mmCIF file of C-alpha atoms in Angstrom:
data_model
loop_
_atom_site.group_PDB
_atom_site.id
_atom_site.type_symbol
_atom_site.label_atom_id
_atom_site.label_comp_id
_atom_site.label_asym_id
_atom_site.label_seq_id
_atom_site.Cartn_x
_atom_site.Cartn_y
_atom_site.Cartn_z
ATOM 1 C CA MET A 228 176.516 51.026 40.841
ATOM 2 C CA LYS A 229 172.944 52.500 40.053
ATOM 3 C CA PHE A 230 172.041 48.895 38.772
ATOM 4 C CA SER A 231 173.031 47.189 42.104
ATOM 5 C CA SER A 232 171.371 49.943 44.193
ATOM 6 C CA SER A 233 168.172 49.568 42.469
ATOM 7 C CA ARG A 234 168.526 45.573 42.888
ATOM 8 C CA TRP A 235 169.070 46.232 46.713
ATOM 9 C CA ALA A 236 165.586 48.676 46.762
ATOM 10 C CA PHE A 237 163.675 46.012 44.992
ATOM 11 C CA CYS A 238 164.849 43.053 47.268
ATOM 12 C CA LEU A 239 164.061 45.339 50.667
ATOM 13 C CA GLY A 240 160.943 45.935 49.243
ATOM 14 C CA PHE A 241 160.167 42.438 48.331
ATOM 15 C CA LEU A 242 160.783 41.503 51.841
ATOM 16 C CA VAL A 243 159.193 44.044 53.687
ATOM 17 C CA GLY A 244 156.002 43.019 51.396
ATOM 18 C CA ALA A 245 156.175 39.469 52.040
ATOM 19 C CA PHE A 246 156.725 39.989 55.534
ATOM 20 C CA SER A 247 153.953 42.413 55.738
ATOM 21 C CA GLY A 248 151.432 40.063 53.985
ATOM 22 C CA HIS A 249 152.143 36.967 56.102
ATOM 23 C CA PHE A 250 151.703 39.160 59.031
ATOM 24 C CA PHE A 251 148.303 40.484 58.166
ATOM 25 C CA LEU A 252 147.196 36.895 56.700
ATOM 26 C CA SER A 253 148.180 35.230 59.942
ATOM 27 C CA GLN A 254 146.580 38.030 62.098
ATOM 28 C CA ALA A 255 142.816 37.399 59.956
ATOM 29 C CA TRP A 256 143.366 33.490 60.171
ATOM 30 C CA PHE A 257 144.135 34.014 64.207
ATOM 31 C CA GLU A 258 140.483 35.982 64.262
ATOM 32 C CA ARG A 259 138.918 33.919 62.138
ATOM 33 C CA SER A 260 140.012 30.959 64.133
ATOM 34 C CA TYR A 261 139.822 32.459 67.696
ATOM 35 C CA PRO A 262 137.700 35.389 67.767
ATOM 36 C CA VAL A 263 137.720 38.340 70.029
ATOM 37 C CA LEU A 264 134.668 38.820 71.925
ATOM 38 C CA SER A 265 133.642 42.379 72.240
ATOM 39 C CA GLU A 266 133.694 44.228 75.296
ATOM 40 C CA ALA A 267 129.517 43.568 76.156
ATOM 41 C CA GLN A 268 129.902 39.874 74.924
ATOM 42 C CA GLU A 269 132.958 39.514 77.421
ATOM 43 C CA ARG A 270 130.595 40.942 80.166
ATOM 44 C CA GLY A 271 127.712 38.929 79.038
ATOM 45 C CA SER A 272 130.069 35.539 79.260
ATOM 46 C CA MET A 273 130.731 36.209 82.822
ATOM 47 C CA VAL A 274 127.227 36.322 84.260
ATOM 48 C CA VAL A 275 126.050 33.096 85.551
ATOM 49 C CA GLU A 276 123.276 31.770 83.294
ATOM 50 C CA GLU A 277 120.313 32.029 85.594
ATOM 51 C CA SER A 278 117.225 31.464 82.999
ATOM 52 C CA PRO A 279 115.535 28.082 84.364
ATOM 53 C CA THR A 280 115.166 27.050 80.925
ATOM 54 C CA ASN A 281 114.130 23.225 82.322
ATOM 55 C CA TRP A 282 111.719 25.032 85.154
ATOM 56 C CA ARG A 283 108.128 25.853 85.451
ATOM 57 C CA LYS A 284 107.546 28.172 87.567
ATOM 58 C CA ASP A 285 104.383 28.309 89.385
ATOM 59 C CA GLY A 286 103.438 30.881 91.992
ATOM 60 C CA ALA A 287 106.809 31.192 94.386
ATOM 61 C CA ALA A 288 107.716 27.545 93.657
ATOM 62 C CA PHE A 289 110.585 26.317 90.907
ATOM 63 C CA PHE A 290 108.940 22.629 89.206
ATOM 64 C CA ASN A 291 111.842 21.184 87.275
ATOM 65 C CA LEU A 292 110.536 19.469 84.105
ATOM 66 C CA LEU A 293 114.215 17.824 83.111
ATOM 67 C CA HIS A 294 116.353 16.132 85.350
ATOM 68 C CA PRO A 295 120.036 17.855 84.828
ATOM 69 C CA HIS A 296 122.895 15.980 83.738
ATOM 70 C CA HIS A 297 125.759 16.371 81.073
ATOM 71 C CA PRO A 298 125.352 14.983 77.453
ATOM 72 C CA ASP A 299 128.316 12.467 78.170
ATOM 73 C CA GLU A 300 127.822 10.699 81.247
ATOM 74 C CA ASP A 301 125.491 7.556 82.000
ATOM 75 C CA SER A 302 122.614 9.107 84.032
ATOM 76 C CA GLY A 303 120.763 6.249 83.712
ATOM 77 C CA LEU A 304 120.034 5.647 87.562
ATOM 78 C CA ALA A 305 120.278 9.395 88.444
ATOM 79 C CA ASP A 306 117.299 9.807 86.368
ATOM 80 C CA MET A 307 115.373 6.764 87.649
ATOM 81 C CA LEU A 308 116.076 7.994 91.097
ATOM 82 C CA TYR A 309 115.063 11.657 90.449
ATOM 83 C CA GLN A 310 111.629 10.044 88.955
ATOM 84 C CA LYS A 311 111.516 7.853 92.309
ATOM 85 C CA VAL A 312 112.602 9.859 95.091
ATOM 86 C CA ARG A 313 111.279 13.573 94.822
ATOM 87 C CA VAL A 314 112.806 16.088 96.805
ATOM 88 C CA LEU A 315 111.229 19.646 97.495
ATOM 89 C CA CYS A 316 114.152 22.075 98.374
ATOM 90 C CA TRP A 317 113.502 24.929 100.298
ATOM 91 C CA VAL A 318 116.400 27.616 100.468
ATOM 92 C CA MET A 319 116.512 29.933 103.753
ATOM 93 C CA THR A 320 117.540 33.497 102.714
ATOM 94 C CA GLY A 321 116.834 37.110 103.094
ATOM 95 C CA PRO A 322 116.468 40.288 100.649
ATOM 96 C CA TYR A 323 120.123 41.292 101.434
ATOM 97 C CA ASN A 324 121.397 37.806 100.099
ATOM 98 C CA LEU A 325 118.958 37.264 97.035
ATOM 99 C CA GLN A 326 121.806 38.515 94.614
ATOM 100 C CA ARG A 327 124.985 37.860 96.684
ATOM 101 C CA ARG A 328 124.041 34.196 97.462
ATOM 102 C CA ALA A 329 120.594 32.731 96.604
ATOM 103 C CA ARG A 330 120.929 33.518 92.722
ATOM 104 C CA HIS A 331 124.071 31.361 92.589
ATOM 105 C CA VAL A 332 121.725 28.535 94.322
ATOM 106 C CA ARG A 333 119.229 29.003 91.801
ATOM 107 C CA ALA A 334 121.444 28.652 89.068
ATOM 108 C CA THR A 335 123.347 25.732 90.287
ATOM 109 C CA TRP A 336 122.706 22.947 92.704
ATOM 110 C CA SER A 337 118.867 23.396 93.387
ATOM 111 C CA ARG A 338 117.995 22.804 89.239
ATOM 112 C CA HIS A 339 118.259 19.135 90.407
ATOM 113 C CA CYS A 340 115.928 19.465 93.191
ATOM 114 C CA ASN A 341 112.104 18.192 92.034
ATOM 115 C CA VAL A 342 110.523 21.529 93.380
ATOM 116 C CA VAL A 343 112.321 24.687 94.755
ATOM 117 C CA VAL A 344 111.426 27.486 97.102
ATOM 118 C CA PHE A 345 113.235 30.202 98.440
ATOM 119 C CA MET A 346 112.052 31.764 101.840
ATOM 120 C CA SER A 347 112.534 35.142 103.288
ATOM 121 C CA SER A 348 111.259 37.436 105.704
ATOM 122 C CA VAL A 349 109.464 39.543 102.954
ATOM 123 C CA GLU A 350 107.947 38.523 99.764
ATOM 124 C CA ASP A 351 109.581 39.126 95.993
ATOM 125 C CA PRO A 352 107.582 38.412 92.998
ATOM 126 C CA ASP A 353 110.712 39.033 90.959
ATOM 127 C CA PHE A 354 113.183 36.621 92.006
ATOM 128 C CA PRO A 355 110.545 35.051 93.353
ATOM 129 C CA THR A 356 110.947 34.362 97.412
ATOM 130 C CA VAL A 357 107.915 33.717 99.761
ATOM 131 C CA GLY A 358 107.127 36.231 102.719
ATOM 132 C CA LEU A 359 107.010 34.765 105.944
ATOM 133 C CA GLY A 360 106.441 37.744 107.956
ATOM 134 C CA THR A 361 109.329 37.409 110.198
ATOM 135 C CA LYS A 362 112.208 40.262 110.724
ATOM 136 C CA GLU A 363 115.976 39.076 109.842
ATOM 137 C CA GLY A 364 118.742 37.828 112.290
ATOM 138 C CA ARG A 365 119.604 34.901 113.748
ATOM 139 C CA ASP A 366 116.801 35.129 116.818
ATOM 140 C CA GLN A 367 114.281 34.805 113.645
ATOM 141 C CA LEU A 368 115.639 31.693 112.459
ATOM 142 C CA TYR A 369 113.837 29.138 113.853
ATOM 143 C CA TRP A 370 110.131 31.520 113.208
ATOM 144 C CA LYS A 371 111.454 31.171 109.346
ATOM 145 C CA THR A 372 111.609 27.662 109.938
ATOM 146 C CA ILE A 373 108.461 26.701 111.300
ATOM 147 C CA ARG A 374 106.467 28.855 108.702
ATOM 148 C CA ALA A 375 108.696 27.794 105.888
ATOM 149 C CA PHE A 376 107.875 24.255 107.025
ATOM 150 C CA HIS A 377 104.151 25.179 107.279
ATOM 151 C CA TYR A 378 103.956 26.640 103.944
ATOM 152 C CA VAL A 379 105.487 23.762 102.128
ATOM 153 C CA TYR A 380 103.065 21.355 104.055
ATOM 154 C CA GLU A 381 100.121 23.502 103.014
ATOM 155 C CA HIS A 382 101.168 24.075 99.123
ATOM 156 C CA HIS A 383 103.577 21.261 97.988
ATOM 157 C CA ALA A 384 102.828 18.298 100.231
ATOM 158 C CA ARG A 385 101.583 16.205 97.357
ATOM 159 C CA ASP A 386 104.358 17.575 94.937
ATOM 160 C CA ALA A 387 107.572 15.775 97.079
ATOM 161 C CA ASP A 388 108.174 12.839 99.108
ATOM 162 C CA TRP A 389 111.154 14.513 101.108
ATOM 163 C CA PHE A 390 111.695 17.937 102.004
ATOM 164 C CA LEU A 391 115.171 19.604 102.369
ATOM 165 C CA LYS A 392 115.873 22.588 104.368
ATOM 166 C CA ALA A 393 119.146 24.278 103.546
ATOM 167 C CA ASP A 394 120.702 27.648 103.697
ATOM 168 C CA ASP A 395 121.854 30.049 101.190
ATOM 169 C CA ASP A 396 125.413 29.504 101.592
ATOM 170 C CA THR A 397 124.978 25.491 101.370
ATOM 171 C CA TYR A 398 125.998 23.453 98.620
ATOM 172 C CA VAL A 399 124.059 20.376 98.027
ATOM 173 C CA VAL A 400 124.780 17.181 95.630
ATOM 174 C CA VAL A 401 121.120 16.469 95.043
ATOM 175 C CA ASP A 402 121.859 13.051 93.296
ATOM 176 C CA ASN A 403 123.669 11.610 96.243
ATOM 177 C CA LEU A 404 120.727 12.790 98.409
ATOM 178 C CA ARG A 405 118.476 11.048 96.698
ATOM 179 C CA TRP A 406 120.431 7.744 96.797
ATOM 180 C CA VAL A 407 120.937 7.946 100.663
ATOM 181 C CA LEU A 408 117.119 8.466 100.650
ATOM 182 C CA SER A 409 116.263 5.315 98.313
ATOM 183 C CA ASN A 410 116.762 3.075 101.208
ATOM 184 C CA HIS A 411 113.725 4.629 102.996
ATOM 185 C CA THR A 412 110.131 5.480 102.369
ATOM 186 C CA PRO A 413 108.414 8.756 102.935
ATOM 187 C CA ASP A 414 105.872 6.958 105.166
ATOM 188 C CA GLU A 415 108.521 6.545 107.551
ATOM 189 C CA PRO A 416 108.846 9.490 110.248
ATOM 190 C CA ILE A 417 112.522 9.915 109.883
ATOM 191 C CA TYR A 418 114.677 12.751 109.172
ATOM 192 C CA PHE A 419 118.827 13.027 108.120
ATOM 193 C CA GLY A 420 121.109 15.524 108.498
ATOM 194 C CA LYS A 421 124.582 16.123 110.867
ATOM 195 C CA ARG A 422 123.738 14.586 113.795
ATOM 196 C CA PHE A 423 124.739 16.545 117.105
ATOM 197 C CA LYS A 424 123.934 14.538 120.419
ATOM 198 C CA PRO A 425 123.474 17.065 123.157
ATOM 199 C CA TYR A 426 120.115 18.248 125.000
ATOM 200 C CA THR A 427 117.958 15.707 123.580
ATOM 201 C CA LYS A 428 117.950 11.768 123.716
ATOM 202 C CA GLN A 429 118.274 10.966 120.056
ATOM 203 C CA GLY A 430 120.232 13.845 118.850
ATOM 204 C CA TYR A 431 119.166 16.243 116.667
ATOM 205 C CA MET A 432 120.796 17.809 113.041
ATOM 206 C CA SER A 433 122.835 20.771 112.293
ATOM 207 C CA GLY A 434 121.046 23.239 111.234
ATOM 208 C CA GLY A 435 124.363 24.710 109.267
ATOM 209 C CA ALA A 436 124.647 21.664 107.198
ATOM 210 C CA GLY A 437 120.862 21.342 106.191
ATOM 211 C CA TYR A 438 118.656 18.646 106.967
ATOM 212 C CA VAL A 439 115.858 16.411 104.661
ATOM 213 C CA LEU A 440 112.508 15.317 106.622
ATOM 214 C CA SER A 441 110.702 12.653 105.215
ATOM 215 C CA LYS A 442 106.544 13.534 104.381
ATOM 216 C CA GLU A 443 105.619 11.807 107.711
ATOM 217 C CA ALA A 444 108.204 13.750 109.483
ATOM 218 C CA LEU A 445 106.819 16.880 108.100
ATOM 219 C CA LYS A 446 102.950 16.109 109.138
ATOM 220 C CA ARG A 447 104.166 15.443 111.996
ATOM 221 C CA PHE A 448 105.976 18.779 112.504
ATOM 222 C CA VAL A 449 103.298 20.808 111.887
ATOM 223 C CA VAL A 450 100.618 18.415 113.795
ATOM 224 C CA GLY A 451 103.172 19.270 116.752
ATOM 225 C CA PHE A 452 102.116 22.937 116.179
ATOM 226 C CA ARG A 453 98.756 22.623 115.959
ATOM 227 C CA THR A 454 98.507 20.598 118.644
ATOM 228 C CA LYS A 455 100.590 22.445 121.028
ATOM 229 C CA VAL A 456 102.783 19.571 121.455
ATOM 230 C CA CYS A 457 105.585 21.711 119.821
ATOM 231 C CA THR A 458 106.168 25.466 120.670
ATOM 232 C CA HIS A 459 108.701 28.243 119.698
ATOM 233 C CA SER A 460 111.067 27.447 123.263
ATOM 234 C CA THR A 461 114.099 28.671 121.858
ATOM 235 C CA PRO A 462 115.685 30.527 118.627
ATOM 236 C CA VAL A 463 118.109 27.990 118.142
ATOM 237 C CA GLU A 464 116.703 26.440 115.057
ATOM 238 C CA ASP A 465 118.269 23.107 114.942
ATOM 239 C CA LEU A 466 118.102 21.909 118.455
ATOM 240 C CA ALA A 467 114.351 23.348 118.894
ATOM 241 C CA LEU A 468 113.156 21.426 115.834
ATOM 242 C CA GLY A 469 115.016 18.353 116.636
ATOM 243 C CA GLN A 470 113.512 18.908 120.281
ATOM 244 C CA CYS A 471 110.049 19.331 118.860
ATOM 245 C CA LEU A 472 110.612 16.090 116.247
ATOM 246 C CA GLU A 473 111.372 13.583 119.290
ATOM 247 C CA LYS A 474 108.256 14.600 121.021
ATOM 248 C CA MET A 475 106.344 13.410 117.841
ATOM 249 C CA GLY A 476 107.948 10.367 117.366
ATOM 250 C CA VAL A 477 110.162 11.156 114.656
ATOM 251 C CA ALA A 478 113.523 9.267 114.294
ATOM 252 C CA ALA A 479 116.836 10.724 113.810
ATOM 253 C CA GLY A 480 118.195 8.761 110.975
ATOM 254 C CA ASP A 481 122.234 8.014 110.478
ATOM 255 C CA SER A 482 122.702 9.543 107.204
ATOM 256 C CA ARG A 483 126.520 7.842 106.831
ATOM 257 C CA ASP A 484 127.648 5.980 103.611
ATOM 258 C CA THR A 485 128.569 2.732 103.592
ATOM 259 C CA LEU A 486 132.152 3.357 104.706
ATOM 260 C CA HIS A 487 130.893 5.275 107.699
ATOM 261 C CA ARG A 488 131.708 8.638 106.394
ATOM 262 C CA GLU A 489 129.589 11.456 107.292
ATOM 263 C CA THR A 490 127.859 12.911 104.047
ATOM 264 C CA PHE A 491 126.157 16.242 105.749
ATOM 265 C CA HIS A 492 128.753 18.626 106.763
ATOM 266 C CA PRO A 493 128.799 22.091 108.725
ATOM 267 C CA PHE A 494 131.876 23.799 107.723
ATOM 268 C CA VAL A 495 133.311 24.921 104.206
ATOM 269 C CA PRO A 496 134.928 22.272 102.267
ATOM 270 C CA GLU A 497 138.455 22.860 103.025
ATOM 271 C CA HIS A 498 137.818 22.391 106.970
ATOM 272 C CA HIS A 499 136.952 19.049 106.384
ATOM 273 C CA LEU A 500 139.478 17.893 103.692
ATOM 274 C CA THR A 501 142.703 19.643 105.004
ATOM 275 C CA SER A 502 142.456 20.622 108.477
ATOM 276 C CA THR A 503 142.210 18.854 111.897
ATOM 277 C CA PHE A 504 140.213 19.891 114.612
ATOM 278 C CA SER A 505 141.797 20.901 117.996
ATOM 279 C CA LYS A 506 140.620 18.641 120.530
ATOM 280 C CA SER A 507 139.208 21.107 122.630
ATOM 281 C CA PHE A 508 136.649 22.542 119.749
ATOM 282 C CA TRP A 509 133.251 22.116 120.865
ATOM 283 C CA TYR A 510 132.779 19.866 117.250
ATOM 284 C CA TRP A 511 134.279 16.861 119.131
ATOM 285 C CA SER A 512 131.846 16.598 121.883
ATOM 286 C CA TYR A 513 128.550 17.615 120.130
ATOM 287 C CA CYS A 514 129.490 15.340 117.187
ATOM 288 C CA TYR A 515 126.985 11.770 117.520
ATOM 289 C CA TYR A 516 129.169 9.607 115.579
ATOM 290 C CA PRO A 517 133.091 9.245 115.722
ATOM 291 C CA ILE A 518 134.896 11.746 113.737
ATOM 292 C CA VAL A 519 136.808 10.904 110.685
ATOM 293 C CA GLU A 520 138.813 13.531 109.783
ATOM 294 C CA ALA A 521 139.977 14.493 105.957
ATOM 295 C CA SER A 522 137.459 11.338 104.471
ATOM 296 C CA PRO A 523 134.174 12.978 104.232
ATOM 297 C CA SER A 524 131.699 11.754 101.540
ATOM 298 C CA LEU A 525 130.493 14.425 99.476
ATOM 299 C CA LEU A 526 127.074 15.288 99.469
ATOM 300 C CA PHE A 527 126.449 18.519 101.600
ATOM 301 C CA PHE A 528 128.583 21.670 102.019
ATOM 302 C CA ARG A 529 128.353 25.129 103.457
ATOM 303 C CA TRP A 530 130.498 27.152 100.989
ATOM 304 C CA ASP A 531 131.961 30.792 101.557
ATOM 305 C CA CYS A 532 129.602 33.188 100.803
ATOM 306 C CA CYS A 533 130.442 33.940 97.150
ATOM 307 C CA ILE A 534 130.370 31.945 94.328
ATOM 308 C CA ASN A 535 134.065 30.969 94.049
ATOM 309 C CA GLY A 536 132.986 28.601 96.891
ATOM 310 C CA PHE A 537 131.429 26.446 94.225
ATOM 311 C CA LYS A 538 134.868 25.803 93.066
ATOM 312 C CA ASN A 539 135.221 23.176 95.541
ATOM 313 C CA ALA A 540 131.918 21.035 94.895
ATOM 314 C CA PRO A 541 132.164 17.695 92.914
ATOM 315 C CA LYS A 542 132.530 18.277 89.503
ATOM 316 C CA ARG A 543 129.592 16.036 88.684
ATOM 317 C CA GLN A 544 127.271 18.735 89.921
ATOM 318 C CA GLN A 545 129.019 22.314 89.458
ATOM 319 C CA CYS A 546 125.578 22.889 87.375
#
């Protein structure tokens, strides 16, 4: 009986020891194969990478030194257009939106621009932003636009061929934009965007969707104010700009793709992709071209005022 009890105790001890050894060895292998981040590391991994390692900062402007792309993609055409079609992107923002919106623009799609400038009502050398000396508010949008275009003309006219205005809640697929612009020259007096039709003969481009001016169009816009052909006649930024450009002989271009799909979109992606607009909605009477619902070509989108909105962006340019 004593021998039987000892044998059972030995067997039980052996099984407990073997199980414990297996558990600890498995745990060690798991931690080595799948290391657990410390709390500080975990917080750091959640921060959007903002360091513009491929950019040269010059005053308030970022100059992109290297066209970004994923290592496994064929970027030959995009790299060629990056050199041939130089785009300056200026982003309209404000002091209260720098951390909520603008920093995400700085960390993502704007890295595909040749030059990037953030325009605000006040200067912020740390971000950095250009201070335009205006107040904040919708009634200040056209003043900010006038002064911003004057600024880029005076400081960066030689640095780019096309000059894009975007808000801090706009997402732009810049490589697709270059493809559209490659069919034109910067010497043409032309601009592109989401074309609306009321109030002007040739229509005007929606401010919310963003718009892009050729170098000649930019020059004529500035000259229009210098010669007083154009004035600050209304706070409605996109309409006022369209009226000025029309007076200065700048054409409203057709930015649709080869399948006649729009490439500039004033609403968030889900509205264009999954919704239908009521026939009484103002959008129907404003659009210059026939609306083709749920089949947009991806180039410009508004996003949802937070970083999650970028999840709806095309995968080829999420960063």
